[in-house]
């Protein structure tokens, strides 16, 4: 079984790259069809392939990148899925119904929030994903697998993607873009770039690179502070790419794409929720032509930050709007699962380290923050 880890993942390469000597193009297309259209879970199911080819595939490649460890939450609200990767690491995805099931109707649009790394090197002070540091990048196949496996285990069709799970997507640009190729391809997952949002903590040079990509992938910036002083306190990445440089990169991106981007702004009591920050935030947003998502902070175990009162949150939002920007307060529907991505996995990692039984108990009173 151990050798399985060494087999390359089939979906880390394109069908033309598969090392299958002498196997014709139409056969490769047939394999793709089994994977994407028919969602085969093993090579053995690909019954119209010659037995020899199925064997070769099985010997040389792994089809399953991830397997489900735990689901938390219910269909009507938000479900968090914990996956184990080959090699034993964990990552999470969060499935969010677009319309909550308030009237007993089935939600018919789903957004999936995906992870791009195991852990995160950026160490934002409020975030669970960075708490144990960075472990590794996810491969393209592991990124794509989160979508395919979520569809398989839940039976839902995913319409929108947000790269707001664990990790910094723009620090894993090559694999992110490889995954994007598969996700966008009509014969792949066929999810259009306009339905995909990539969130970054502010890697200015990579934002510029993304601006050159011909696709209309949406961009969200985790701003969380409207001055260097505040941002430096909570996001170490700001020392590397300070606000002026970052906002210039965003302006460049908006200009190239002719599309509104989003500023994500977590509200943390007494840290970044002053009205002076709101006024500056409005200035940045109107300059870049960005909409503002205000996200009341979700408590992370072991961190001291708390969310402001509703009164403070609404005063902040009002000040941003007075400054001429479009601002939405993201009060999420679900109150029944862990907050931000990274928390479920963090708990699991700690339990494994402590040798506890492999059970993940739902946390009380936390809210999902994705999308
Ligand atoms: N690394 C990327 C994408 C993953 S984080 C980024 O930072 O943008 C996705 C979003 O979740 C970010 O806006 C992040 O700041 C936010 N987030 C992290 N911890 C949070 C918390 N405890 N409460 C609310 N939002 C949080
Ligand atoms: Fe990493 Fe984003 Fe969390 Fe910052 S907010 S630690 S960049 S995942």
CSV table of C-alpha atoms and ligand atoms in Angstrom, one decimal, residues 120-124 126-130 165-168 201 222 224 235, ligand 2:
chain,number,residue,atom,x,y,z
A,120,UNK,CA,-0.1,28.6,5.2
A,121,UNK,CA,3.2,30.4,5.4
A,122,UNK,CA,1.7,33.9,5.7
A,123,UNK,CA,0.8,33.7,9.3
A,124,UNK,CA,-2.0,36.3,9.5
A,126,UNK,CA,-6.3,36.2,13.0
A,127,UNK,CA,-6.3,33.0,10.9
A,128,UNK,CA,-6.4,29.4,11.9
A,129,UNK,CA,-4.8,28.2,8.6
A,130,UNK,CA,-1.4,29.7,9.4
A,165,UNK,CA,-9.9,27.8,1.9
A,166,UNK,CA,-6.6,27.0,3.5
A,167,UNK,CA,-3.5,28.4,2.0
A,168,UNK,CA,-2.5,31.3,-0.2
A,201,UNK,CA,-3.6,38.2,1.2
A,222,UNK,CA,-8.0,40.2,1.9
A,224,UNK,CA,-8.3,43.8,6.6
A,235,UNK,CA,-0.8,40.6,8.3
B,2,LIG,FE1,-2.8,32.4,5.0
B,2,LIG,FE2,-5.0,33.7,4.0
B,2,LIG,FE3,-4.9,32.7,6.5
B,2,LIG,FE4,-3.4,34.8,5.9
B,2,LIG,S1,-5.6,34.7,5.9
B,2,LIG,S2,-2.8,33.0,7.1
B,2,LIG,S3,-2.8,34.3,3.8
B,2,LIG,S4,-4.8,31.5,4.6
